[in-house]
CSV table of C-alpha atoms and ligand atoms in Angstrom, one decimal:
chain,number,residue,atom,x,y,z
A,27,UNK,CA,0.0,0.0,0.0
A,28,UNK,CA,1.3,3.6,-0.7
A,29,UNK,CA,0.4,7.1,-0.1
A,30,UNK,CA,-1.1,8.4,-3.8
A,31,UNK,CA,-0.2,12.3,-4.5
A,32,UNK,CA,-3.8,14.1,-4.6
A,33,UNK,CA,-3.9,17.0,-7.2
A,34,UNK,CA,-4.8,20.1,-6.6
A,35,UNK,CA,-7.6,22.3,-8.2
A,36,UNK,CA,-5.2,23.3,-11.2
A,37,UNK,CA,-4.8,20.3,-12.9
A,38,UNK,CA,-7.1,19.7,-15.4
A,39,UNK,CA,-7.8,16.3,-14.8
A,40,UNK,CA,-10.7,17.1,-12.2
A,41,UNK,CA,-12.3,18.8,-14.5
A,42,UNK,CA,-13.0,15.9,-17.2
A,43,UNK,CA,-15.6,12.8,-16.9
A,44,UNK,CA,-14.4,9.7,-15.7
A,45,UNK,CA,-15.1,6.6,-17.6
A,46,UNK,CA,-17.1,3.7,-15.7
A,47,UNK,CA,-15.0,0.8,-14.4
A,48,UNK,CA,-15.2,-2.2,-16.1
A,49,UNK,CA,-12.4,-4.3,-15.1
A,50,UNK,CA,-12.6,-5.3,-11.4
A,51,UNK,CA,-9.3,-6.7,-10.8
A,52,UNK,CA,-6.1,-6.6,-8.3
A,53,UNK,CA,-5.0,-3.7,-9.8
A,54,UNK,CA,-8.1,-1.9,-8.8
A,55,UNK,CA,-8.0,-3.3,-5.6
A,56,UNK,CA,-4.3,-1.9,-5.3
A,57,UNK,CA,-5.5,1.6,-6.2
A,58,UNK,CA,-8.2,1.6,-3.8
A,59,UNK,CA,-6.3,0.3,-1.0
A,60,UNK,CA,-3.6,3.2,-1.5
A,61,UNK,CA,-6.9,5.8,-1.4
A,62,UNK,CA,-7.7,4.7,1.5
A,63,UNK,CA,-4.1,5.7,2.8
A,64,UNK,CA,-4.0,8.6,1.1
A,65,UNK,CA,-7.7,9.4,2.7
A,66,UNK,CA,-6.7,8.4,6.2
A,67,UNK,CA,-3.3,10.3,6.0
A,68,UNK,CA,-5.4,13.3,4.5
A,69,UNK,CA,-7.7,13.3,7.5
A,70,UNK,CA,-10.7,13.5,4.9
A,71,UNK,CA,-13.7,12.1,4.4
A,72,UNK,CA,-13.6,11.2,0.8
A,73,UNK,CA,-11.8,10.5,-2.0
A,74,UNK,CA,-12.7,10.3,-5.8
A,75,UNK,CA,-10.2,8.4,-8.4
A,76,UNK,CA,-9.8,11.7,-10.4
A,77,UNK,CA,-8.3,13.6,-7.6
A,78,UNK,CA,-4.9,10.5,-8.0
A,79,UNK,CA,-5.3,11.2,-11.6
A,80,UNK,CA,-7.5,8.4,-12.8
A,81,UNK,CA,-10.3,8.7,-15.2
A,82,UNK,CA,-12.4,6.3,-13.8
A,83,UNK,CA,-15.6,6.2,-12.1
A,84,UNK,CA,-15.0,5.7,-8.1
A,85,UNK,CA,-14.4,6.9,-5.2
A,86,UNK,CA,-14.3,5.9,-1.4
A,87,UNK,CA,-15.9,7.6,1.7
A,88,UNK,CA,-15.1,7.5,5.5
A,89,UNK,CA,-18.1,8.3,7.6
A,90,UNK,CA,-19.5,7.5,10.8
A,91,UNK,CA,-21.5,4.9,9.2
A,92,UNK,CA,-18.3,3.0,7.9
A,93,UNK,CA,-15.9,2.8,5.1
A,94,UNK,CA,-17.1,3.1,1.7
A,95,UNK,CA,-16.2,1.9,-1.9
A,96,UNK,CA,-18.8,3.2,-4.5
A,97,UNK,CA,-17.6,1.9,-7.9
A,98,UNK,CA,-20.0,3.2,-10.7
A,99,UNK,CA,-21.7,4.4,-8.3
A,100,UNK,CA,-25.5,6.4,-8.9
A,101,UNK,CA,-27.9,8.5,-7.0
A,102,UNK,CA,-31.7,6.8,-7.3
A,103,UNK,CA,-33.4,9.5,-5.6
A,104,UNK,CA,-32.9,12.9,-2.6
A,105,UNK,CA,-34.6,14.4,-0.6
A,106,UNK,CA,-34.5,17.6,2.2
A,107,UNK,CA,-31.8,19.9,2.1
A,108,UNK,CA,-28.9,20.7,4.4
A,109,UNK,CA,-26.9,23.6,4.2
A,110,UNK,CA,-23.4,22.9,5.8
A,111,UNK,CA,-19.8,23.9,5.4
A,112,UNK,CA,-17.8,21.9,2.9
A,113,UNK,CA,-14.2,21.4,1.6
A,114,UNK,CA,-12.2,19.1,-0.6
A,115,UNK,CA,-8.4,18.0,-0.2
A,116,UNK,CA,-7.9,19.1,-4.1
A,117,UNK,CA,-8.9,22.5,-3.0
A,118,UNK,CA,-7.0,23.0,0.5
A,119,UNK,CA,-7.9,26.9,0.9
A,120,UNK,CA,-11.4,26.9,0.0
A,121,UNK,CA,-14.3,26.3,2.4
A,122,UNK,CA,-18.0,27.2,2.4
A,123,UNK,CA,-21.3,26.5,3.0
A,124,UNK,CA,-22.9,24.1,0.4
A,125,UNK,CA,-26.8,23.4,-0.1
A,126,UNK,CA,-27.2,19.4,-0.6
A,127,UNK,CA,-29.7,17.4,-0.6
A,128,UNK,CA,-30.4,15.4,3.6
A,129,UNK,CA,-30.7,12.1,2.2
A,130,UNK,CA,-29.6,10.5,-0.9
A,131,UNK,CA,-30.1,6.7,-2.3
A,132,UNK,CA,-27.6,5.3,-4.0
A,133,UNK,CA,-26.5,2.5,-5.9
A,134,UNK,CA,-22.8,1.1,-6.8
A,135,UNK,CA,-20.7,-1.8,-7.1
A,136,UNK,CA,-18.0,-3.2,-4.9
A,137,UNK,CA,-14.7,-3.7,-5.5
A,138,UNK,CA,-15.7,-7.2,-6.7
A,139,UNK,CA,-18.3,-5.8,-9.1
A,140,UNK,CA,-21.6,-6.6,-7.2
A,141,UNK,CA,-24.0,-4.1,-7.1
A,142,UNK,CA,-25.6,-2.8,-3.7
A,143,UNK,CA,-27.8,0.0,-2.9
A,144,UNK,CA,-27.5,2.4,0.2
A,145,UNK,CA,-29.1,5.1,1.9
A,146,UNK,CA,-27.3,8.0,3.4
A,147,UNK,CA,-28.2,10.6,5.4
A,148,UNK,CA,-26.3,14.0,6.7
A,149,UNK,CA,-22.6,14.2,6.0
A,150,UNK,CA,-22.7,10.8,4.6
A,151,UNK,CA,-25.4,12.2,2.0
A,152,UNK,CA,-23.2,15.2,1.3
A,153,UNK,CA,-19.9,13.2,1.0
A,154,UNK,CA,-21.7,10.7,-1.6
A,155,UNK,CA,-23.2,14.4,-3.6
A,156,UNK,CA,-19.4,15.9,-3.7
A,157,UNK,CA,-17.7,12.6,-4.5
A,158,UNK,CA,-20.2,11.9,-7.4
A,159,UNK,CA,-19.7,15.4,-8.7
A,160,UNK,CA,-15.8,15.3,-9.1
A,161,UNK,CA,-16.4,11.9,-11.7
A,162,UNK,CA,-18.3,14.2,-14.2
A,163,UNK,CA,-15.4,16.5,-13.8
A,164,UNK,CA,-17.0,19.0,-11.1
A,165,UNK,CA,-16.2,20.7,-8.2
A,166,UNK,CA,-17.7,21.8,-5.0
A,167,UNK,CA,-15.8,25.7,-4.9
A,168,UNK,CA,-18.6,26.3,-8.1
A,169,UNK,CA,-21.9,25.8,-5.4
A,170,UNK,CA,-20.0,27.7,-2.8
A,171,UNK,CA,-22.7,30.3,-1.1
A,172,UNK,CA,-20.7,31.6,1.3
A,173,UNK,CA,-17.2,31.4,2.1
A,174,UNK,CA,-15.8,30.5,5.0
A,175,UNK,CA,-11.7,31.3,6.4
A,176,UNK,CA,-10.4,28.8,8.1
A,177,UNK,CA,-7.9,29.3,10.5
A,178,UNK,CA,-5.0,27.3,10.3
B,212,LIG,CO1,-13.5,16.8,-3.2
């Protein structure tokens, strides 16, 4: 397992669509072992594979709830809304509050390729939103509402 450089908000690889997974191999299982280092060193609470510089549609999320792999993963339905402050670990400097939907149902598959379906609530529900937004090339500075400093 190794620690995986994440990019920052220059590079134009977070700004492009990822490509679903098809191949559910040991390589993939390599990659998403080292995002889960990179995660846990980063103190985050997700990751997406665009932000190591793979066009590829998945990410991982560390919540209360448990650890998360969402491979091709997609939102069924939302509802409510909570307003919150957000960050991501591509854009250090930025924070601010972010309208997302309170609960979100999802489906993905697993690292083995089975699919499963999920329901998330809170910052769960807001980590699945952000993480689904960087694989069709987006990011969470552009629904900012309010910017926050934080302190160092
Ligand atoms: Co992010």
């Amino acid at each position: 397992m190794a620690i995986r450089n994440i990019v920052k908000r220059d590079d134009d690889v977070l700004y492009k669509k990822c490509r679903p997974v098809e191949v559910f191999d040991e390589k993939l299982h390599m990659i998403l072992d080292d995002m889960k280092d990179t995660l846990t060193k980063a103190n985050g609470v997700g990751l997406a594979a665009p932000q190591i510089g793979i066009l590829r549609r998945y990410c991982i999320i560390e919540v209360d709830e448990g650890f998360f792999e969402l491979i091709n993963p997609e939102i069924i339905s939302y509802s409510g809304k909570q307003r919150g402050v957000e960050g991501c670990l591509s854009c250090p400097n930025d924070w601010g509050y972010v309208t997302r939907p309170n609960k979100v149902k999802f489906k993905a598959q697993n690292r083995f390729g089975e699919w499963y379906e999920m329901e998330a609530n809170e910052l769960f529900a807001r980590a699945v939103c952000h993480e689904l937004d960087h694989l069709d090339g987006k990011l969470f500075v552009d629904l900012i509402e309010e910017r926050v400093q934080v302190q160092d």
